[in-house]
Each structure stands twice: as C-alpha cells, then as structure tokens.
CSV table of C-alpha atoms and ligand atoms in Angstrom, one decimal:
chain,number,residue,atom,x,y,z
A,981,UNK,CA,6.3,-16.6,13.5
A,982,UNK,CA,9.4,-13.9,13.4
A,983,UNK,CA,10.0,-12.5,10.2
A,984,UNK,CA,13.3,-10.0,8.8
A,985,UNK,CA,11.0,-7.0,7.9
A,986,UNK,CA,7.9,-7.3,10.0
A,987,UNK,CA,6.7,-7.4,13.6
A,988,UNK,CA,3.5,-9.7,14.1
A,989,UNK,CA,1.7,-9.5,17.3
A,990,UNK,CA,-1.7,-11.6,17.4
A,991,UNK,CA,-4.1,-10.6,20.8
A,992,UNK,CA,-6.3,-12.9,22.4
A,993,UNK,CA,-9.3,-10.5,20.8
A,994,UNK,CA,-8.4,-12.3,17.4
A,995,UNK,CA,-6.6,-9.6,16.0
A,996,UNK,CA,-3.4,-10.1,14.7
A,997,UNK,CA,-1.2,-6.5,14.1
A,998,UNK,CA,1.5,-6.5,11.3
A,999,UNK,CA,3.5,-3.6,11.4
A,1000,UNK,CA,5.8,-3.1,8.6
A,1001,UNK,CA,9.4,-2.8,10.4
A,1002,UNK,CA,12.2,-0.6,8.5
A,1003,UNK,CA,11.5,2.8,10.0
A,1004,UNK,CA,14.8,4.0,8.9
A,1005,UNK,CA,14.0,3.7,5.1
A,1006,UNK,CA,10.7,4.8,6.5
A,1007,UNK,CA,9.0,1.1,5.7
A,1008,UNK,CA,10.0,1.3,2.3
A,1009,UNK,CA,9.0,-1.9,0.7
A,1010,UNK,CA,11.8,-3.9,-0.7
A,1011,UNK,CA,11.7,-7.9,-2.2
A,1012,UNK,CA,12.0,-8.8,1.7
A,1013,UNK,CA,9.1,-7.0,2.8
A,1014,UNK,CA,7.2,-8.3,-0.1
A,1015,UNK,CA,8.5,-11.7,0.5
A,1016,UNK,CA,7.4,-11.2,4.3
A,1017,UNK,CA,3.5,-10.2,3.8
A,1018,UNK,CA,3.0,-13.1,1.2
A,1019,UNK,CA,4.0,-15.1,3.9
A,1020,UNK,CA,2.7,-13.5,7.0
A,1021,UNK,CA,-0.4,-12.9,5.2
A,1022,UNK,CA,-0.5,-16.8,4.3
A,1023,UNK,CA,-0.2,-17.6,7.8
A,1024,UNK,CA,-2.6,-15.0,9.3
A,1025,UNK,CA,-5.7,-16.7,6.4
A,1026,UNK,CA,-4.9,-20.3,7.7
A,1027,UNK,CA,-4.4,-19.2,11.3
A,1028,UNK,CA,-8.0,-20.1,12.9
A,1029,UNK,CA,-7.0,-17.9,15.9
A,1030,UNK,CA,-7.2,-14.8,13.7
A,1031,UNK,CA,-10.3,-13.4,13.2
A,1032,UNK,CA,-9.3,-9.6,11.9
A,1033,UNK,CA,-5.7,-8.1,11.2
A,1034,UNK,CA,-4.1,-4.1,11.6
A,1035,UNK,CA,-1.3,-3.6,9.2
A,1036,UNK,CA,0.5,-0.4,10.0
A,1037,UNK,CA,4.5,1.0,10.0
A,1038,UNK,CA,7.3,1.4,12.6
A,1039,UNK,CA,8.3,4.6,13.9
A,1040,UNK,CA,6.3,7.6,14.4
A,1041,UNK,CA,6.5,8.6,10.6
A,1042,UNK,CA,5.4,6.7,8.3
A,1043,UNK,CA,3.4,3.8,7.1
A,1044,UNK,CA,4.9,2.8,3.9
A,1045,UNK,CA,6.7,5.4,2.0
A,1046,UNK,CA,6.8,3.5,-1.2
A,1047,UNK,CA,8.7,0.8,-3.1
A,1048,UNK,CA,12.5,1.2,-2.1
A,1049,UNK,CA,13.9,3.7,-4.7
A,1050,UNK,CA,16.8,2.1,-4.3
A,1051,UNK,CA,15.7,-0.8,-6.4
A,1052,UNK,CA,15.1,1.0,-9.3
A,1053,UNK,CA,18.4,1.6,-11.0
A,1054,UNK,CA,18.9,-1.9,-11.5
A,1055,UNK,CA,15.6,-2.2,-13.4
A,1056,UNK,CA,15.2,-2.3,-17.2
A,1057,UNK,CA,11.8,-2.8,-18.8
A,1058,UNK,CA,11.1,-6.5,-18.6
A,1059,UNK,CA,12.5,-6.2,-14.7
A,1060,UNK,CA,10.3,-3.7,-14.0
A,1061,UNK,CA,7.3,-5.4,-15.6
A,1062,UNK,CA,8.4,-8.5,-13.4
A,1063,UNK,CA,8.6,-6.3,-10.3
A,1064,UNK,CA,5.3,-4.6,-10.9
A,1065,UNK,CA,3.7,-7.9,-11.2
A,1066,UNK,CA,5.2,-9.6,-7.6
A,1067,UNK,CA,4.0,-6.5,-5.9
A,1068,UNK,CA,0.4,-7.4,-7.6
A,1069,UNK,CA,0.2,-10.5,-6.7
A,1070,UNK,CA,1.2,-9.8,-2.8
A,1071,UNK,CA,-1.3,-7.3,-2.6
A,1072,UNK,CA,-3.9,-9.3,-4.1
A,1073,UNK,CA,-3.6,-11.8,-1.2
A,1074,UNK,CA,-4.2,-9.5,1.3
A,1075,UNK,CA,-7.2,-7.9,-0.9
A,1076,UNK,CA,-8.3,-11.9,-0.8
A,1077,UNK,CA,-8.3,-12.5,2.7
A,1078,UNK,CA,-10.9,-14.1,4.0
A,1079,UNK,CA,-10.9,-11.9,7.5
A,1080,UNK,CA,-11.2,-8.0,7.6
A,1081,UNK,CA,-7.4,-6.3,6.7
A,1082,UNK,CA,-7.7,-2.3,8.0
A,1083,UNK,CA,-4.4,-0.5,7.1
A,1084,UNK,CA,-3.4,1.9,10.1
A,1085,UNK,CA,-1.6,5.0,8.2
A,1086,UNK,CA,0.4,6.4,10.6
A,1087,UNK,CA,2.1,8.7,8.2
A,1088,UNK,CA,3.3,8.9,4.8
A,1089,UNK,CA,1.7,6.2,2.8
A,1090,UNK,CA,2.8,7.4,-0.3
A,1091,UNK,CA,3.3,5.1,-3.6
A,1092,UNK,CA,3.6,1.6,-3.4
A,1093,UNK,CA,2.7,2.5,0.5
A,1094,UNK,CA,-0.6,4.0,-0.9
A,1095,UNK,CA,-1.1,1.0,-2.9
A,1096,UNK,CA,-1.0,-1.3,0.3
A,1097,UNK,CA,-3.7,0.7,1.8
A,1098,UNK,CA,-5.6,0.4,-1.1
A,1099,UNK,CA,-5.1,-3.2,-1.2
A,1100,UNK,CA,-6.6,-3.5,2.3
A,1101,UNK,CA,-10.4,-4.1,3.0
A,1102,UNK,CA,-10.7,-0.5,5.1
A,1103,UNK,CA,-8.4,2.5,6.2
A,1104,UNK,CA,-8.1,4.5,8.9
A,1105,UNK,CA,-5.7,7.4,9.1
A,1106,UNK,CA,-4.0,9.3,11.7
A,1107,UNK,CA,-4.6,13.3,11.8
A,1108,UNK,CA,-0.5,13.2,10.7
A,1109,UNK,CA,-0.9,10.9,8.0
A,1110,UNK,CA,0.3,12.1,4.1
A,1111,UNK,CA,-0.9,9.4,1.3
A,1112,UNK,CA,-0.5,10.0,-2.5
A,1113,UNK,CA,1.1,8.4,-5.6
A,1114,UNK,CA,4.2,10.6,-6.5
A,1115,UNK,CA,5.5,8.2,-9.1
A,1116,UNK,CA,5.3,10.5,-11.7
A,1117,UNK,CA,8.0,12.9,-10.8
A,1118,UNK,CA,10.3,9.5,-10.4
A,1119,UNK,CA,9.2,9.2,-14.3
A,1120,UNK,CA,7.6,6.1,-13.2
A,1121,UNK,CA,3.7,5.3,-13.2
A,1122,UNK,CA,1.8,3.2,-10.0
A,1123,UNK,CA,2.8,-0.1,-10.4
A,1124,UNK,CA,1.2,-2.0,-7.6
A,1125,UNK,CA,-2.4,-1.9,-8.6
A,1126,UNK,CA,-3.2,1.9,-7.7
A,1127,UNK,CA,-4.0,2.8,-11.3
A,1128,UNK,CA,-6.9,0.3,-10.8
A,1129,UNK,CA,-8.0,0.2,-6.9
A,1130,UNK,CA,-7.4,4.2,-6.4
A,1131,UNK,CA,-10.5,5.0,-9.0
A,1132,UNK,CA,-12.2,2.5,-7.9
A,1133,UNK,CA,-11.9,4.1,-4.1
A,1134,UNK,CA,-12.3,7.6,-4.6
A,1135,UNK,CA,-13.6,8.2,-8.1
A,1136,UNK,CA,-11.8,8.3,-11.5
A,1137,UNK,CA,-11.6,12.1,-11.3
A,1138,UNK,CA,-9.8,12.5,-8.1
A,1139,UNK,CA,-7.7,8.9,-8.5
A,1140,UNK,CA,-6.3,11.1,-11.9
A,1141,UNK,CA,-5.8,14.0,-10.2
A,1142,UNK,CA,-3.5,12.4,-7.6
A,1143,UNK,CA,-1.9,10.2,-10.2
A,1144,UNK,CA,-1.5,13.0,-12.5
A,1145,UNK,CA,-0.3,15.2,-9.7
A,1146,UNK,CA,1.8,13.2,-7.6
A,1147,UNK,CA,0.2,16.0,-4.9
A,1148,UNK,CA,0.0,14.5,-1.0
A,1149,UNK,CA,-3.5,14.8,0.7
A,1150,UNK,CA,-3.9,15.0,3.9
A,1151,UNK,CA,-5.9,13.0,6.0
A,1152,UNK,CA,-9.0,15.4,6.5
A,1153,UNK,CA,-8.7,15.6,2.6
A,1154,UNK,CA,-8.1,11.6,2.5
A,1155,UNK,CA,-11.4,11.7,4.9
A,1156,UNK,CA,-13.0,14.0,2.5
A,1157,UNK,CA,-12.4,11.7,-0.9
A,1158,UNK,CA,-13.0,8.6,1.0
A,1159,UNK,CA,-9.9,7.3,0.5
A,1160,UNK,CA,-9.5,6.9,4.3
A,1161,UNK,CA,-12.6,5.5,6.6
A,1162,UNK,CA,-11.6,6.9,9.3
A,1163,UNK,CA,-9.3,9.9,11.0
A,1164,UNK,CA,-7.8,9.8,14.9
A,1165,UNK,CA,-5.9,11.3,16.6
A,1166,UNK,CA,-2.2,10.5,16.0
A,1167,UNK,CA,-1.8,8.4,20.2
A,1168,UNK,CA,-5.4,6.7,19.7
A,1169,UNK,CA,-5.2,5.8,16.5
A,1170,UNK,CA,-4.1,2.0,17.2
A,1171,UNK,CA,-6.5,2.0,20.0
A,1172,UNK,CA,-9.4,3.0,17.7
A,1173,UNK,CA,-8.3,1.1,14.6
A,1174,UNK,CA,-8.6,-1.7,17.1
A,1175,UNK,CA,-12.5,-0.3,17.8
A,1176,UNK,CA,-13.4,-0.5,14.7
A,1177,UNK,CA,-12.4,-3.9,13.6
A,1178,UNK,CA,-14.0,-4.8,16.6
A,1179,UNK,CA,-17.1,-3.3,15.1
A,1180,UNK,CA,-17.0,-5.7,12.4
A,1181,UNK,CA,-15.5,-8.8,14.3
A,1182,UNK,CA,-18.8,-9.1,16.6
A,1183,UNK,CA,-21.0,-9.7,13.1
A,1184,UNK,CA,-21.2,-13.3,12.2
A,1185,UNK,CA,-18.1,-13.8,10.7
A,1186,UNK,CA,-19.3,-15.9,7.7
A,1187,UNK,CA,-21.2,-13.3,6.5
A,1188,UNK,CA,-18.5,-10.8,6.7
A,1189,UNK,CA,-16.7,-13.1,4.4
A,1190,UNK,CA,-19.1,-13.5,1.9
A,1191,UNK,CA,-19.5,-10.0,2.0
A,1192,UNK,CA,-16.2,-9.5,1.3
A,1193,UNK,CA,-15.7,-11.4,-1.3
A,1194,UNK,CA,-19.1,-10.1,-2.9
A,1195,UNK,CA,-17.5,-6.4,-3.2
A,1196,UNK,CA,-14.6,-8.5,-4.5
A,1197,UNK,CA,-16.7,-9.6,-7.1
A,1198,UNK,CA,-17.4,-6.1,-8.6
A,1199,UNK,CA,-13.8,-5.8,-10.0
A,1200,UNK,CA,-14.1,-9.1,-12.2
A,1201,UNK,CA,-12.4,-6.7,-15.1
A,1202,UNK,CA,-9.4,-5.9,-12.8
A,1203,UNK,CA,-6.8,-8.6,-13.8
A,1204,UNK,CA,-6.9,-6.8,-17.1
A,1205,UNK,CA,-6.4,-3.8,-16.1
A,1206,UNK,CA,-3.4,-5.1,-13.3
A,1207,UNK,CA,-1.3,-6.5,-16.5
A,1208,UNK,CA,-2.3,-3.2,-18.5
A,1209,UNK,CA,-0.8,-1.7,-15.5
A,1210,UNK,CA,2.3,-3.6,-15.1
A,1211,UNK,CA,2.8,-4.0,-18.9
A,1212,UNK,CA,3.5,0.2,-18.7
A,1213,UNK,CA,5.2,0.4,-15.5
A,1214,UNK,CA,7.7,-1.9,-17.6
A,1215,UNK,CA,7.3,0.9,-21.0
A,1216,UNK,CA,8.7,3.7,-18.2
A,1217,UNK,CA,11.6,2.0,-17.5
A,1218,UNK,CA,12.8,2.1,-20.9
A,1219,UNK,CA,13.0,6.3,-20.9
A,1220,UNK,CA,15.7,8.6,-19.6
A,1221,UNK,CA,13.5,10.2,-17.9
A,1222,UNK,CA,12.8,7.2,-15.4
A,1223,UNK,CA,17.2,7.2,-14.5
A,1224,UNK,CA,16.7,11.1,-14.0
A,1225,UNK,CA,13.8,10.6,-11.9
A,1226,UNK,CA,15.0,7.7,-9.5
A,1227,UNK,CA,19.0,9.6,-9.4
A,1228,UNK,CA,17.6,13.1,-8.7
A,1229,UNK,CA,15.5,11.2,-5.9
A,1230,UNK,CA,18.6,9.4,-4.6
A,1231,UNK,CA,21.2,12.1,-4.9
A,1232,UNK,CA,18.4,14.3,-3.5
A,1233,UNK,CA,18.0,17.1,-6.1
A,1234,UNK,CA,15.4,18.0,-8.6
A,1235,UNK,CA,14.9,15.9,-11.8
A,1236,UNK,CA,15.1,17.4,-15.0
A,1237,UNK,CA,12.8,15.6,-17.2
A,1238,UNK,CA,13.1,15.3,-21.4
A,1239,UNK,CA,10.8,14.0,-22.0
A,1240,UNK,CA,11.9,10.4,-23.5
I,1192,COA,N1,12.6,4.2,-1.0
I,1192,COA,C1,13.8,4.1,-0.5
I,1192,COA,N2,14.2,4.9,0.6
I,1192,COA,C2,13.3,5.8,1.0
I,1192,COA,C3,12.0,5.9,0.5
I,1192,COA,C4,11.7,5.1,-0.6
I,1192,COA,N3,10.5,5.1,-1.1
I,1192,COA,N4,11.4,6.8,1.2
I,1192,COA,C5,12.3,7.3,2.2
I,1192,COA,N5,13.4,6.6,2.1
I,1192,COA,C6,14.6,6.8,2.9
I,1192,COA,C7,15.4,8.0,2.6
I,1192,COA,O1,16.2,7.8,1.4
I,1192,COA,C8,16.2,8.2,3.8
I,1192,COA,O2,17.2,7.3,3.9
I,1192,COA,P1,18.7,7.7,4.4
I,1192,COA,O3,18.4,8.3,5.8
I,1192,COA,O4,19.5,6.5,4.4
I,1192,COA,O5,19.2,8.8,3.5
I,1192,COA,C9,15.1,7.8,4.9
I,1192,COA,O6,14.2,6.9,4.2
I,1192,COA,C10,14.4,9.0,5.5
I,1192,COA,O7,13.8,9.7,4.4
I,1192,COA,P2,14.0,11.3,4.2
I,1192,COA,O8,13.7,11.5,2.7
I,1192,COA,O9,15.3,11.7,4.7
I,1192,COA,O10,12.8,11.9,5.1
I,1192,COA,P3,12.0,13.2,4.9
I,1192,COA,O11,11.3,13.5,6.1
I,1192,COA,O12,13.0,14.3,4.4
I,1192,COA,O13,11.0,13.0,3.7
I,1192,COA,C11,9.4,11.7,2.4
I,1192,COA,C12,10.0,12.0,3.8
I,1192,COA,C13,8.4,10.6,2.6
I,1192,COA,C14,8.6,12.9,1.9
I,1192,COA,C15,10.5,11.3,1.5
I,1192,COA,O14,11.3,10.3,2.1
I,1192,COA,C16,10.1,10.8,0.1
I,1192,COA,O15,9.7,11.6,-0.7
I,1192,COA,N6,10.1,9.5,-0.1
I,1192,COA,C17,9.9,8.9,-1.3
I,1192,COA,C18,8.4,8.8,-1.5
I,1192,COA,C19,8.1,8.2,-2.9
I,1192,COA,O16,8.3,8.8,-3.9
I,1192,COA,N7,7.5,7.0,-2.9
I,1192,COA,C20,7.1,6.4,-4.1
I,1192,COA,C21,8.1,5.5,-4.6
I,1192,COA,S1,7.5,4.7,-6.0
C-alpha cells in the first residue's frame, strides 16, 4: 500500500513499521496524515500477516511535532471542535487495534505528536527524544485526547503539570513519569523497539488481545471526557488569544496574550 504522507514497511517477523513521512514540517500532522493512519491503520487490523506494528517519524528529529500550525488560522470554533474530534477518532483506531501499536519517539513528540504516543499501546523513546503538550502558549488546549490519556499514563498531577506548563521532558524524565516504556540509545532504538515487540509477539497472541482490550476496558468513562475535550478545544478558538498564539508561532515571535 503506498500512501502521500506515510512510509509502510511490513517484515517477514510480522511487524509492520509506519513511519510518519514530512520531516520537513518535522511530521506535523495535517488532514493527509490523519487521513493516511485511518487507512493504514485499517489495513494493518485486517492484514493477517501483521502480527505487531512500530509507528515512528522521518528524519533524525522528530516524531511528530504536533498538529500543523498551519491549520489553525482557518479555524473558528465549530471547525476546531470538528477538527478535534477527526483527530479523536483516528487515534482511537490505533488505541483499538487488535495487535500491539509501540510508538518509536525519535524526537520531538510534542502536542498532537504526544497525543499519538499516547494513543499507542506502549512507547519507547530515544535518549534525544523531547515530548510535551505546549498548546497552551498557542492559546489552544490538547485536542487529540491528551487531556484524558496523559493522566491516565502518568498521573493527574504530572499530566496537569505538563498541560499547564507546556514544559518539554526529556526522555530520562519521560522514563522517570512513565510516560515512555522504554529509553535507547538514539542508532538502536529501531533495533530495540523491534526487541521488545518481539517480547510480546512470542506470547499467544489471543491473549495479548484480550489483554488489550481488557486495559481498554478501564477507560469506559473516556468518550465523555473526549467530547468534553473537543467541545473546549472548539471554546479556544473563539478568543484572541488563540490568533496571537498560532501568528506569533508562525511569524516566529513571542505571543502576547490578553487574556480573551
Ligand atoms: N506545525 C506546522 N509546522 C511545524 C510544526 C507544527 N506543529 N512544527 C514544526 N513545524 C515546521 C516549522 O514551521 C519549520 O517549517 P519551515 O522550515 O517551513 O519554516 C519546520 O517545521 C522546522 O521547524 P523549526 O521550528 O524551524 O525547527 P526548530 O528546531 O527550530 O524547532 C520545535 C523545533 C519542535 C521546537 C519547533 O518546531 C516547535 O515548537 N514546533 C511546534 C510544536 C508545537 O507547538 N506543537 C503543538 C501544536 S498543537
């Protein structure tokens, strides 16, 4: 399957790699990319040759440094709402899949790029890597599910922090919070991302499964708290704040917030 924003590779080991391809907007995810893992990640569930999948970014950089900022002047509220919600619903098919999904962060993974680690079943980090969810100082909120899946990883009181902050951690600290599962070096990290799915793929595979969707099962109260979340990721986009944010970002100088 070739696809306009993604490279998919699948092994004869089962394990497909998706690799998130537009390392000069440093994998920014745009409606392609979106468009692509909905249907990459439909393919890989139905593909019976498929057993585990690595979802990592182009370039030596970064995994997924966000939504594209881009985007986001054309936005008003209901837009935004709209636009929070397809992100959602993408990420929620790769939190659904039925085999093991381990983001490789090999770099910034920062906002909506947090988010898709998040959304994966395990991640592992290279020493390099940067995550955190700087939406804030856009005068914007996480949109695509991090306001529920980040507390739910690493504890209320650190998921506010970051959220709050829009601070960076770095991997040790990622280690440290369990936000990441792992930490390698930056040249074996595919290698050893690779390991450790193989960890899992040589358990019975059914059982994995149901044990997957088991954890699922502990978040039965999230699809209120996704529309919560997307409802006020809409509410931002009606302030000034949210067109100083995103035109400081793109003209590359400091907001100056109000406020309103
Ligand atoms: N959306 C759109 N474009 C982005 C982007 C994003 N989230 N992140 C990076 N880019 C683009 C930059 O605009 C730049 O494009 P250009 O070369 O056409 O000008 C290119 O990717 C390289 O990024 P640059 O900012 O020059 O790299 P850097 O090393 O100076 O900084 C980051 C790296 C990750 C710290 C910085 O790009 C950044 O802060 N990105 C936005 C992160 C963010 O706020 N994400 C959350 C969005 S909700």
């Amino acid at each position: 399957m070739v696809f306009e924003t993604l490279l998919l590779e699948t092994g004869d080991d089962g394990v497909a790699v998706v690799t998130v391809n537009r390392p000069d907007k440093l994998n920014a995810l745009n409606a392609s990319v979106l468009d692509d893992l909905d249907a990459c990640f439909a393919a890989l569930e139905e593909d019976d040759a498929v057993r585990g999948v690595l979802l990592t970014g182009a370039g030596g950089k970064s995994f997924v440094a966000g939504a594209d900022i881009a985007q986001f002047t054309a936005l008003d509220s209901p837009a935004a709402t709209a636009f929070a919600l397809r992100g959602q619903k993408v990420f929620d098919r790769i939190e659904r899949c039925r085999k093991p999904v381990i983001a490789v962060i090999n770099g910034f993974a920062l906002g909506g790029g947090c988010e898709l680690a998040l959304a994966c079943h395990l991640r592992v980090a290279s020493s390099s890597a940067r995550m955190g969810q700087p939406e804030v100082g856009l005068g914007l909120i996480p949109g695509y599910g991090g306001t529920q899946r980040l507390p739910r990883i690493v504890g209320r009181g650190i998921a506010t922090e970051m959220i709050l902050t829009g601070g960076q951690v770095t991997a040790e600290r990622a280690f440290a919070i369990g936000l990441v599962n792992r930490v390698f070096e930056p040249d074996d990290l595919m290698a050893e991302a690779r390991a450790f799915l193989g960890t899992i793929l040589r358990q019975a595979p059914v059982a994995v499964a149901l044990s997957m969707e088991a954890i699922r099962a502990s978040d039965l109260l999230q699809p209120e708290g996704m529309a919560r979340e997307a409802a006020l990721f809409g509410e931002a986009f009606a302030t000034e704040d949210v067109r100083e944010g995103v035109g400081a970002f793109l003209e590359r100088r400091k907001p100056a917030f109000k406020g309103r």
